[in-house]
PDB file of C-alpha atoms and ligand atoms in Angstrom:
ATOM      1  CA  MET A1070      93.099  78.850 105.700  1.00 64.00           C
ATOM      2  CA  SER A1071      93.412  82.431 104.444  1.00 85.00           C
ATOM      3  CA  GLU A1072      94.576  84.873 107.031  1.00 95.00           C
ATOM      4  CA  ILE A1073      92.546  87.981 107.832  1.00 97.00           C
ATOM      5  CA  PHE A1074      94.070  91.298 108.925  1.00 98.00           C
ATOM      6  CA  ASP A1075      92.366  94.120 110.824  1.00 98.00           C
ATOM      7  CA  ARG A1076      93.680  97.550 110.054  1.00 98.00           C
ATOM      8  CA  LEU A1077      93.902  99.607 113.234  1.00 97.00           C
ATOM      9  CA  GLY A1078      93.469 103.342 113.695  1.00 94.00           C
ATOM     10  CA  GLU A1079      93.525 105.647 110.683  1.00 90.00           C
ATOM     11  CA  GLY A1080      92.276 103.872 107.551  1.00 90.00           C
ATOM     12  CA  ALA A1081      90.517 101.108 109.547  1.00 95.00           C
ATOM     13  CA  GLY A1082      87.709  99.383 107.655  1.00 93.00           C
ATOM     14  CA  GLU A1083      86.703  95.886 106.684  1.00 96.00           C
ATOM     15  CA  PRO A1084      89.236  93.110 107.458  1.00 96.00           C
ATOM     16  CA  VAL A1085      91.609  92.482 104.561  1.00 98.00           C
ATOM     17  CA  SER A1086      93.566  89.573 103.128  1.00 98.00           C
ATOM     18  CA  ALA A1087      97.385  89.496 103.078  1.00 98.00           C
ATOM     19  CA  ALA A1088      97.292  90.497  99.395  1.00 97.00           C
ATOM     20  CA  GLU A1089      95.061  93.468 100.209  1.00 97.00           C
ATOM     21  CA  LEU A1090      97.364  94.464 103.078  1.00 98.00           C
ATOM     22  CA  VAL A1091     100.311  94.604 100.680  1.00 98.00           C
ATOM     23  CA  ALA A1092      98.196  96.569  98.192  1.00 97.00           C
ATOM     24  CA  GLN A1093      97.166  99.013 100.959  1.00 97.00           C
ATOM     25  CA  ALA A1094     100.869  99.546 101.660  1.00 97.00           C
ATOM     26  CA  GLY A1095     101.199 100.480  97.980  1.00 96.00           C
ATOM     27  CA  ILE A1096     103.759  97.783  97.226  1.00 97.00           C
ATOM     28  CA  SER A1097     103.790  96.325  93.730  1.00 96.00           C
ATOM     29  CA  ALA A1098     106.291  95.167  91.136  1.00 96.00           C
ATOM     30  CA  GLY A1099     107.373  97.613  88.475  1.00 91.00           C
ATOM     31  CA  SER A1100     108.395 101.210  88.179  1.00 82.00           C
ATOM     32  CA  PRO A1101     109.891 102.950  91.224  1.00 87.00           C
ATOM     33  CA  GLY A1102     108.754 106.288  89.833  1.00 81.00           C
ATOM     34  CA  PRO A1103     109.933 108.652  87.143  1.00 79.00           C
ATOM     35  CA  GLY A1104     113.606 109.552  87.131  1.00 85.00           C
ATOM     36  CA  SER A1105     114.543 107.035  89.812  1.00 92.00           C
ATOM     37  CA  LYS A1106     118.008 105.553  89.281  1.00 95.00           C
ATOM     38  CA  ARG A1107     117.418 102.767  91.763  1.00 97.00           C
ATOM     39  CA  PRO A1108     114.531 100.448  92.720  1.00 98.00           C
ATOM     40  CA  ARG A1109     112.068 101.260  95.463  1.00 97.00           C
ATOM     41  CA  ILE A1110     113.429  99.291  98.427  1.00 97.00           C
ATOM     42  CA  VAL A1111     111.008  97.699 100.889  1.00 98.00           C
ATOM     43  CA  ALA A1112     112.536  96.118 104.006  1.00 98.00           C
ATOM     44  CA  ALA A1113     110.572  93.376 105.755  1.00 98.00           C
ATOM     45  CA  MET A1114     111.676  92.003 109.103  1.00 98.00           C
ATOM     46  CA  ILE A1115     110.082  90.199 112.042  1.00 98.00           C
ATOM     47  CA  ALA A1116     110.927  90.716 115.718  1.00 98.00           C
ATOM     48  CA  SER A1117     109.715  89.258 118.984  1.00 98.00           C
ATOM     49  CA  ALA A1118     107.734  91.542 121.311  1.00 98.00           C
ATOM     50  CA  ASP A1119     111.041  92.162 123.142  1.00 97.00           C
ATOM     51  CA  GLY A1120     112.759  93.139 119.909  1.00 97.00           C
ATOM     52  CA  ARG A1121     114.844  90.071 118.976  1.00 97.00           C
ATOM     53  CA  ALA A1122     115.240  89.115 115.318  1.00 97.00           C
ATOM     54  CA  ALA A1123     116.037  85.405 115.672  1.00 94.00           C
ATOM     55  CA  VAL A1124     115.376  82.331 117.792  1.00 92.00           C
ATOM     56  CA  GLU A1125     118.268  79.858 117.826  1.00 89.00           C
ATOM     57  CA  GLY A1126     119.843  81.727 114.925  1.00 87.00           C
ATOM     58  CA  ARG A1127     116.792  81.717 112.648  1.00 90.00           C
ATOM     59  CA  ALA A1128     113.844  84.024 112.055  1.00 92.00           C
ATOM     60  CA  ALA A1129     111.485  81.087 111.449  1.00 90.00           C
ATOM     61  CA  GLY A1130     110.924  80.569 115.190  1.00 92.00           C
ATOM     62  CA  LEU A1131     109.325  84.016 115.379  1.00 96.00           C
ATOM     63  CA  GLY A1132     106.797  83.504 112.604  1.00 95.00           C
ATOM     64  CA  GLY A1133     103.290  82.135 112.319  1.00 96.00           C
ATOM     65  CA  PRO A1134     100.607  81.815 109.633  1.00 97.00           C
ATOM     66  CA  PRO A1135      99.754  85.565 109.409  1.00 97.00           C
ATOM     67  CA  ASP A1136     103.387  86.549 109.121  1.00 97.00           C
ATOM     68  CA  ARG A1137     104.118  83.895 106.511  1.00 97.00           C
ATOM     69  CA  ALA A1138     101.064  85.005 104.509  1.00 97.00           C
ATOM     70  CA  VAL A1139     102.250  88.632 104.391  1.00 98.00           C
ATOM     71  CA  PHE A1140     105.794  87.574 103.574  1.00 97.00           C
ATOM     72  CA  ARG A1141     104.613  85.430 100.634  1.00 97.00           C
ATOM     73  CA  GLU A1142     102.485  88.311  99.321  1.00 98.00           C
ATOM     74  CA  LEU A1143     105.408  90.698  99.579  1.00 98.00           C
ATOM     75  CA  ARG A1144     107.584  88.282  97.607  1.00 98.00           C
ATOM     76  CA  CYS A1145     104.791  87.867  95.093  1.00 98.00           C
ATOM     77  CA  SER A1146     104.567  91.660  94.660  1.00 98.00           C
ATOM     78  CA  VAL A1147     108.160  92.661  93.908  1.00 98.00           C
ATOM     79  CA  ASP A1148     110.691  92.238  91.115  1.00 98.00           C
ATOM     80  CA  ALA A1149     113.576  91.007  93.255  1.00 98.00           C
ATOM     81  CA  LEU A1150     114.590  89.916  96.752  1.00 98.00           C
ATOM     82  CA  LEU A1151     117.763  91.185  98.403  1.00 98.00           C
ATOM     83  CA  ILE A1152     119.037  88.585 100.841  1.00 98.00           C
ATOM     84  CA  GLY A1153     121.994  89.135 103.162  1.00 98.00           C
ATOM     85  CA  PRO A1154     124.732  86.536 102.646  1.00 97.00           C
ATOM     86  CA  THR A1155     124.583  85.262 106.238  1.00 96.00           C
ATOM     87  CA  THR A1156     120.790  85.094 106.073  1.00 96.00           C
ATOM     88  CA  LEU A1157     120.936  83.180 102.794  1.00 96.00           C
ATOM     89  CA  ILE A1158     123.016  80.457 104.445  1.00 96.00           C
ATOM     90  CA  GLU A1159     121.466  80.486 107.936  1.00 93.00           C
ATOM     91  CA  GLU A1160     117.943  80.317 106.533  1.00 93.00           C
ATOM     92  CA  GLN A1161     118.945  77.692 103.903  1.00 95.00           C
ATOM     93  CA  TYR A1162     117.171  79.384 100.983  1.00 96.00           C
ATOM     94  CA  SER A1163     115.408  77.074  98.534  1.00 96.00           C
ATOM     95  CA  THR A1164     112.129  77.676  96.658  1.00 94.00           C
ATOM     96  CA  VAL A1165     111.086  81.311  96.820  1.00 96.00           C
ATOM     97  CA  LEU A1166     107.357  80.972  96.049  1.00 97.00           C
ATOM     98  CA  ASP A1167     104.820  78.155  95.945  1.00 95.00           C
ATOM     99  CA  GLY A1168     102.963  77.118  92.767  1.00 95.00           C
ATOM    100  CA  ASP A1169      99.874  79.288  93.408  1.00 96.00           C
ATOM    101  CA  HIS A1170     101.883  82.454  93.810  1.00 96.00           C
ATOM    102  CA  ARG A1171     104.056  81.626  90.803  1.00 97.00           C
ATOM    103  CA  GLN A1172     100.926  81.217  88.698  1.00 97.00           C
ATOM    104  CA  ARG A1173      99.498  84.503  89.970  1.00 96.00           C
ATOM    105  CA  ARG A1174     102.686  86.296  88.956  1.00 97.00           C
ATOM    106  CA  ALA A1175     102.657  84.662  85.546  1.00 97.00           C
ATOM    107  CA  ALA A1176      98.996  85.664  85.067  1.00 97.00           C
ATOM    108  CA  ALA A1177      99.984  89.250  85.911  1.00 95.00           C
ATOM    109  CA  GLY A1178     102.685  89.168  83.227  1.00 96.00           C
ATOM    110  CA  LEU A1179     105.574  88.904  85.718  1.00 97.00           C
ATOM    111  CA  PRO A1180     108.353  86.295  85.768  1.00 97.00           C
ATOM    112  CA  GLU A1181     107.134  83.382  87.938  1.00 97.00           C
ATOM    113  CA  SER A1182     109.703  84.062  90.632  1.00 98.00           C
ATOM    114  CA  PRO A1183     111.374  87.310  91.731  1.00 98.00           C
ATOM    115  CA  ILE A1184     115.124  87.534  91.152  1.00 98.00           C
ATOM    116  CA  ALA A1185     117.146  86.499  94.221  1.00 98.00           C
ATOM    117  CA  VAL A1186     119.977  88.984  94.825  1.00 98.00           C
ATOM    118  CA  CYS A1187     122.947  88.701  97.180  1.00 98.00           C
ATOM    119  CA  ILE A1188     125.625  91.338  97.795  1.00 98.00           C
ATOM    120  CA  SER A1189     128.654  89.774  99.451  1.00 98.00           C
ATOM    121  CA  ARG A1190     132.170  91.101  99.209  1.00 98.00           C
ATOM    122  CA  ARG A1191     133.801  87.899 100.483  1.00 97.00           C
ATOM    123  CA  LEU A1192     131.206  85.352  99.287  1.00 96.00           C
ATOM    124  CA  ASP A1193     131.065  82.270 101.486  1.00 96.00           C
ATOM    125  CA  PRO A1194     131.668  79.257  99.192  1.00 93.00           C
ATOM    126  CA  ARG A1195     128.876  77.325 100.994  1.00 94.00           C
ATOM    127  CA  ILE A1196     126.420  79.563  99.162  1.00 95.00           C
ATOM    128  CA  GLU A1197     126.425  77.504  95.971  1.00 93.00           C
ATOM    129  CA  GLN A1198     125.383  74.365  97.890  1.00 96.00           C
ATOM    130  CA  LEU A1199     122.045  75.968  98.756  1.00 97.00           C
ATOM    131  CA  GLU A1200     118.945  74.425  97.221  1.00 97.00           C
ATOM    132  CA  ILE A1201     118.011  77.742  95.560  1.00 98.00           C
ATOM    133  CA  PHE A1202     120.960  77.259  93.185  1.00 97.00           C
ATOM    134  CA  ALA A1203     119.293  74.062  91.934  1.00 97.00           C
ATOM    135  CA  GLN A1204     115.909  75.657  91.193  1.00 96.00           C
ATOM    136  CA  ALA A1205     115.284  75.557  87.443  1.00 95.00           C
ATOM    137  CA  GLY A1206     114.370  78.993  86.136  1.00 93.00           C
ATOM    138  CA  GLN A1207     115.206  80.831  89.370  1.00 97.00           C
ATOM    139  CA  ARG A1208     117.250  83.910  88.471  1.00 98.00           C
ATOM    140  CA  ILE A1209     120.046  84.722  90.916  1.00 98.00           C
ATOM    141  CA  VAL A1210     122.218  87.841  90.788  1.00 98.00           C
ATOM    142  CA  ILE A1211     125.361  88.056  92.925  1.00 98.00           C
ATOM    143  CA  TYR A1212     127.591  91.091  93.462  1.00 98.00           C
ATOM    144  CA  THR A1213     130.963  90.193  94.920  1.00 98.00           C
ATOM    145  CA  GLU A1214     134.622  91.083  95.219  1.00 98.00           C
ATOM    146  CA  SER A1215     135.582  87.402  95.411  1.00 97.00           C
ATOM    147  CA  GLN A1216     137.319  85.944  92.371  1.00 95.00           C
ATOM    148  CA  GLU A1217     136.424  82.348  93.340  1.00 95.00           C
ATOM    149  CA  PRO A1218     134.345  80.455  90.774  1.00 94.00           C
ATOM    150  CA  ILE A1219     130.675  79.967  91.608  1.00 95.00           C
ATOM    151  CA  GLU A1220     128.233  77.822  89.672  1.00 92.00           C
ATOM    152  CA  ALA A1221     124.502  77.260  89.659  1.00 92.00           C
ATOM    153  CA  ARG A1222     122.960  73.794  89.297  1.00 92.00           C
ATOM    154  CA  GLY A1223     119.805  74.744  87.375  1.00 95.00           C
ATOM    155  CA  ALA A1224     119.222  78.365  88.396  1.00 97.00           C
ATOM    156  CA  GLU A1225     120.148  81.210  86.015  1.00 98.00           C
ATOM    157  CA  LEU A1226     123.121  82.839  87.686  1.00 98.00           C
ATOM    158  CA  THR A1227     124.662  86.249  86.946  1.00 98.00           C
ATOM    159  CA  VAL A1228     127.780  87.182  88.913  1.00 98.00           C
ATOM    160  CA  THR A1229     129.070  90.755  88.836  1.00 98.00           C
ATOM    161  CA  ARG A1230     132.574  91.052  90.237  1.00 97.00           C
ATOM    162  CA  SER A1231     134.311  94.205  91.333  1.00 97.00           C
ATOM    163  CA  ALA A1232     137.724  95.116  92.663  1.00 97.00           C
ATOM    164  CA  PRO A1233     138.394  94.734  96.413  1.00 96.00           C
ATOM    165  CA  GLY A1234     137.061  97.649  98.452  1.00 97.00           C
ATOM    166  CA  THR A1235     134.878  99.048  95.678  1.00 97.00           C
ATOM    167  CA  THR A1236     131.465  97.427  96.296  1.00 97.00           C
ATOM    168  CA  THR A1237     128.730  99.753  97.516  1.00 98.00           C
ATOM    169  CA  LEU A1238     125.102  98.903  98.129  1.00 98.00           C
ATOM    170  CA  ALA A1239     124.052 102.015  96.199  1.00 98.00           C
ATOM    171  CA  ALA A1240     125.977 100.961  93.069  1.00 98.00           C
ATOM    172  CA  CYS A1241     124.590  97.408  93.247  1.00 98.00           C
ATOM    173  CA  VAL A1242     120.955  98.497  93.517  1.00 98.00           C
ATOM    174  CA  GLU A1243     121.426 101.010  90.689  1.00 98.00           C
ATOM    175  CA  ASP A1244     122.784  98.156  88.569  1.00 98.00           C
ATOM    176  CA  LEU A1245     119.697  96.091  89.445  1.00 98.00           C
ATOM    177  CA  ARG A1246     117.529  98.904  88.094  1.00 97.00           C
ATOM    178  CA  LEU A1247     119.617  99.550  85.002  1.00 96.00           C
ATOM    179  CA  ASN A1248     120.652  96.065  83.916  1.00 97.00           C
ATOM    180  CA  HIS A1249     118.040  93.767  85.448  1.00 97.00           C
ATOM    181  CA  GLY A1250     114.901  95.923  85.201  1.00 96.00           C
ATOM    182  CA  VAL A1251     114.235  95.805  88.950  1.00 97.00           C
ATOM    183  CA  GLY A1252     111.617  98.374  89.947  1.00 97.00           C
ATOM    184  CA  THR A1253     110.776  97.151  93.436  1.00 98.00           C
ATOM    185  CA  LEU A1254     113.232  95.287  95.650  1.00 98.00           C
ATOM    186  CA  LEU A1255     112.294  93.465  98.867  1.00 98.00           C
ATOM    187  CA  SER A1256     115.086  93.421 101.435  1.00 98.00           C
ATOM    188  CA  GLU A1257     114.640  90.269 103.514  1.00 97.00           C
ATOM    189  CA  GLY A1258     117.447  91.034 105.984  1.00 88.00           C
ATOM    190  CA  GLY A1259     119.371  90.286 107.996  1.00 94.00           C
ATOM    191  CA  PRO A1260     120.069  92.940 110.574  1.00 97.00           C
ATOM    192  CA  THR A1261     123.583  93.793 109.322  1.00 98.00           C
ATOM    193  CA  GLN A1262     122.444  94.346 105.763  1.00 98.00           C
ATOM    194  CA  LEU A1263     119.384  96.349 106.872  1.00 98.00           C
ATOM    195  CA  HIS A1264     121.585  98.600 109.006  1.00 98.00           C
ATOM    196  CA  ALA A1265     123.876  99.221 106.014  1.00 98.00           C
ATOM    197  CA  LEU A1266     120.947  99.932 103.674  1.00 98.00           C
ATOM    198  CA  THR A1267     119.397 102.330 106.201  1.00 98.00           C
ATOM    199  CA  GLU A1268     122.706 104.081 106.816  1.00 97.00           C
ATOM    200  CA  ALA A1269     123.048 104.605 103.059  1.00 97.00           C
ATOM    201  CA  GLY A1270     119.523 106.096 102.924  1.00 96.00           C
ATOM    202  CA  LEU A1271     118.335 103.374 100.560  1.00 97.00           C
ATOM    203  CA  VAL A1272     115.202 102.097 102.340  1.00 97.00           C
ATOM    204  CA  ASP A1273     111.849 103.530 101.221  1.00 96.00           C
ATOM    205  CA  ASP A1274     109.500 101.354 103.291  1.00 97.00           C
ATOM    206  CA  TYR A1275     109.882  99.253 106.425  1.00 98.00           C
ATOM    207  CA  ILE A1276     107.351  96.498 107.098  1.00 98.00           C
ATOM    208  CA  PHE A1277     108.091  95.367 110.643  1.00 98.00           C
ATOM    209  CA  THR A1278     106.178  92.444 112.103  1.00 98.00           C
ATOM    210  CA  LEU A1279     105.936  92.118 115.871  1.00 98.00           C
ATOM    211  CA  SER A1280     105.511  88.520 116.991  1.00 98.00           C
ATOM    212  CA  PRO A1281     103.665  87.701 120.243  1.00 97.00           C
ATOM    213  CA  LEU A1282     106.736  86.097 121.826  1.00 97.00           C
ATOM    214  CA  LEU A1283     109.370  87.018 124.395  1.00 97.00           C
ATOM    215  CA  VAL A1284     112.789  85.639 123.463  1.00 95.00           C
ATOM    216  CA  ALA A1285     115.447  87.465 125.551  1.00 95.00           C
ATOM    217  CA  GLY A1286     119.079  86.382 125.103  1.00 94.00           C
ATOM    218  CA  THR A1287     121.597  88.054 122.828  1.00 93.00           C
ATOM    219  CA  ALA A1288     120.107  87.797 119.336  1.00 93.00           C
ATOM    220  CA  PRO A1289     120.303  91.130 117.480  1.00 92.00           C
ATOM    221  CA  SER A1290     117.371  93.427 116.868  1.00 96.00           C
ATOM    222  CA  VAL A1291     116.132  93.887 113.304  1.00 97.00           C
ATOM    223  CA  LEU A1292     118.983  96.364 112.752  1.00 96.00           C
ATOM    224  CA  GLY A1293     122.473  95.353 113.844  1.00 93.00           C
ATOM    225  CA  GLY A1294     125.295  97.869 113.825  1.00 94.00           C
ATOM    226  CA  GLU A1295     126.579 101.181 115.149  1.00 96.00           C
ATOM    227  CA  VAL A1296     124.175 103.576 116.838  1.00 96.00           C
ATOM    228  CA  PHE A1297     122.479 106.023 114.474  1.00 97.00           C
ATOM    229  CA  ASP A1298     123.219 109.488 115.828  1.00 96.00           C
ATOM    230  CA  PRO A1299     120.783 111.122 115.473  1.00 96.00           C
ATOM    231  CA  PRO A1300     118.246 108.260 115.277  1.00 96.00           C
ATOM    232  CA  VAL A1301     116.501 107.759 111.935  1.00 97.00           C
ATOM    233  CA  LYS A1302     112.996 109.227 112.212  1.00 97.00           C
ATOM    234  CA  LEU A1303     110.073 107.254 110.810  1.00 98.00           C
ATOM    235  CA  ASP A1304     106.515 108.021 109.825  1.00 98.00           C
ATOM    236  CA  LEU A1305     104.032 105.317 110.899  1.00 98.00           C
ATOM    237  CA  ARG A1306     101.814 104.867 107.835  1.00 97.00           C
ATOM    238  CA  ALA A1307      99.619 101.926 108.819  1.00 97.00           C
ATOM    239  CA  VAL A1308      99.122  99.175 111.404  1.00 98.00           C
ATOM    240  CA  TRP A1309      97.389  95.816 110.959  1.00 98.00           C
ATOM    241  CA  ARG A1310      96.729  93.008 113.445  1.00 98.00           C
ATOM    242  CA  SER A1311      96.187  89.287 112.869  1.00 98.00           C
ATOM    243  CA  GLY A1312      96.350  86.365 115.292  1.00 94.00           C
ATOM    244  CA  GLY A1313      98.392  88.275 117.863  1.00 96.00           C
ATOM    245  CA  PHE A1314     100.879  89.581 115.284  1.00 98.00           C
ATOM    246  CA  LEU A1315     101.221  93.304 114.578  1.00 98.00           C
ATOM    247  CA  PHE A1316     102.287  94.596 111.148  1.00 98.00           C
ATOM    248  CA  LEU A1317     103.758  98.094 111.078  1.00 98.00           C
ATOM    249  CA  HIS A1318     104.369 100.044 107.886  1.00 98.00           C
ATOM    250  CA  TYR A1319     106.850 102.906 108.273  1.00 98.00           C
ATOM    251  CA  THR A1320     108.492 105.246 105.799  1.00 97.00           C
ATOM    252  CA  PRO A1321     111.533 107.390 106.620  1.00 97.00           C
ATOM    253  CA  LEU A1322     110.772 111.020 107.447  1.00 96.00           C
ATOM    254  CA  ASP A1323     112.560 113.757 105.409  1.00 75.00           C
TER     255      ASP A1323
HETATM  256  N1  LIG B1959     113.911  88.560 111.964  1.00 81.58           N
HETATM  257  C1  LIG B1959     114.040  88.656 110.673  1.00 81.58           C
HETATM  258  O1  LIG B1959     113.141  89.127 109.973  1.00 81.58           O
HETATM  259  C2  LIG B1959     115.308  88.168 110.018  1.00 81.58           C
HETATM  260  C3  LIG B1959     115.480  88.345 108.646  1.00 81.58           C
HETATM  261  C4  LIG B1959     116.665  87.893 108.069  1.00 81.58           C
HETATM  262  C5  LIG B1959     117.620  87.304 108.854  1.00 81.58           C
HETATM  263  N2  LIG B1959     117.425  87.140 110.179  1.00 81.58           N
HETATM  264  C6  LIG B1959     118.462  86.505 111.018  1.00 81.58           C
HETATM  265  O2  LIG B1959     119.607  87.342 111.003  1.00 81.58           O
HETATM  266  C7  LIG B1959     120.789  86.542 111.058  1.00 81.58           C
HETATM  267  C8  LIG B1959     121.683  86.894 109.881  1.00 81.58           C
HETATM  268  O3  LIG B1959     121.827  88.287 109.791  1.00 81.58           O
HETATM  269  P1  LIG B1959     123.266  88.997 109.854  1.00 81.58           P
HETATM  270  O4  LIG B1959     123.004  90.395 110.282  1.00 81.58           O
HETATM  271  O5  LIG B1959     124.208  88.170 110.667  1.00 81.58           O
HETATM  272  O6  LIG B1959     123.775  88.913 108.354  1.00 81.58           O
HETATM  273  P2  LIG B1959     123.181  89.455 106.947  1.00 81.58           P
HETATM  274  O7  LIG B1959     122.613  90.815 107.134  1.00 81.58           O
HETATM  275  O8  LIG B1959     122.338  88.396 106.343  1.00 81.58           O
HETATM  276  O9  LIG B1959     124.500  89.518 106.084  1.00 81.58           O
HETATM  277  C9  LIG B1959     125.570  90.329 106.549  1.00 81.58           C
HETATM  278  C10 LIG B1959     126.621  90.417 105.477  1.00 81.58           C
HETATM  279  O10 LIG B1959     126.211  91.322 104.468  1.00 81.58           O
HETATM  280  C11 LIG B1959     127.355  91.636 103.698  1.00 81.58           C
HETATM  281  N3  LIG B1959     127.356  93.024 103.261  1.00 81.58           N
HETATM  282  C12 LIG B1959     127.325  93.444 101.974  1.00 81.58           C
HETATM  283  N4  LIG B1959     127.422  94.764 101.898  1.00 81.58           N
HETATM  284  C13 LIG B1959     127.514  95.209 103.153  1.00 81.58           C
HETATM  285  C14 LIG B1959     127.669  96.510 103.729  1.00 81.58           C
HETATM  286  N5  LIG B1959     127.709  97.608 102.972  1.00 81.58           N
HETATM  287  N6  LIG B1959     127.756  96.611 105.070  1.00 81.58           N
HETATM  288  C15 LIG B1959     127.691  95.517 105.847  1.00 81.58           C
HETATM  289  N7  LIG B1959     127.561  94.256 105.359  1.00 81.58           N
HETATM  290  C16 LIG B1959     127.476  94.110 104.031  1.00 81.58           C
HETATM  291  C17 LIG B1959     128.559  91.338 104.604  1.00 81.58           C
HETATM  292  O11 LIG B1959     129.201  90.193 104.042  1.00 81.58           O
HETATM  293  P3  LIG B1959     130.515  90.445 103.126  1.00 81.58           P
HETATM  294  O12 LIG B1959     131.575  90.861 104.096  1.00 81.58           O
HETATM  295  O13 LIG B1959     130.745  89.176 102.427  1.00 81.58           O
HETATM  296  O14 LIG B1959     130.173  91.576 102.195  1.00 81.58           O
HETATM  297  C18 LIG B1959     127.940  90.987 105.931  1.00 81.58           C
HETATM  298  O15 LIG B1959     128.689  90.067 106.677  1.00 81.58           O
HETATM  299  C19 LIG B1959     120.334  85.111 111.019  1.00 81.58           C
HETATM  300  O16 LIG B1959     120.259  84.652 112.351  1.00 81.58           O
HETATM  301  C20 LIG B1959     118.941  85.197 110.429  1.00 81.58           C
HETATM  302  O17 LIG B1959     118.130  84.140 110.834  1.00 81.58           O
HETATM  303  C21 LIG B1959     116.294  87.582 110.788  1.00 81.58           C
END
């Protein structure tokens, strides 16, 4: 069943599909704008109504059909996915998009699957056991300070190594723009990586989904790390609702 989303408040109109929601947010693969040295970075995260970003260590317990529909459309609409190393392992990454979405990308002249990117200074060796490394044609780009060998089992793997203590998120995303043609990058979390990206001023759009659940406990919020002082101010650009889920599009102010 295709999910339908009602836009609330300013800009409200006819209900839209997940693809139209992503289009209304102005997110598409390709150029980040003239003169930009780095990709446009869109961060997508889901939280419970009480602000938790995981249930039993995974985000999947927070989701539902509307959230999965938006997430698939976001993946379908970008050049690359930035996945935190802990998230990559905890969420057991495998196939990035289903056949329909791969075909839609191909019809639009895009590679069938966005590049999967991971920035990890230490690089947990369990990473290469993940199913995504066995996906034929899946491009994977890793930035690391580890000198340990890492191999793909079918995916097209590029590993960029740097000296200990020299990796920065800014340099990695600039390299994605320059050497991998990435115009729009979807940050899929987790909370530690999103905090670091925000702190470095690298996030252009936040798509936060609020799930109709109360979780409590000690799971982090969608941003994990030191307090921002002063807090980062956001502009609320749009709100959609579907099946009890809220979808909030923010951009940083300034
Ligand atoms: N609710 C959601 O939407 C959502 C989305 C994704 C994940 N999650 C959940 O979040 C949890 C995993 O998130 P996490 O926060 O533990 O880990 P994470 O954000 O996936 O990865 C954290 C790692 O990023 C690496 N990193 C690279 N550059 C960094 C920098 N400049 N600053 C800080 N870290 C940097 C570090 O590893 P190195 O030391 O190797 O560099 C760090 O340990 C899981 O439970 C997952 O299910 C929830």
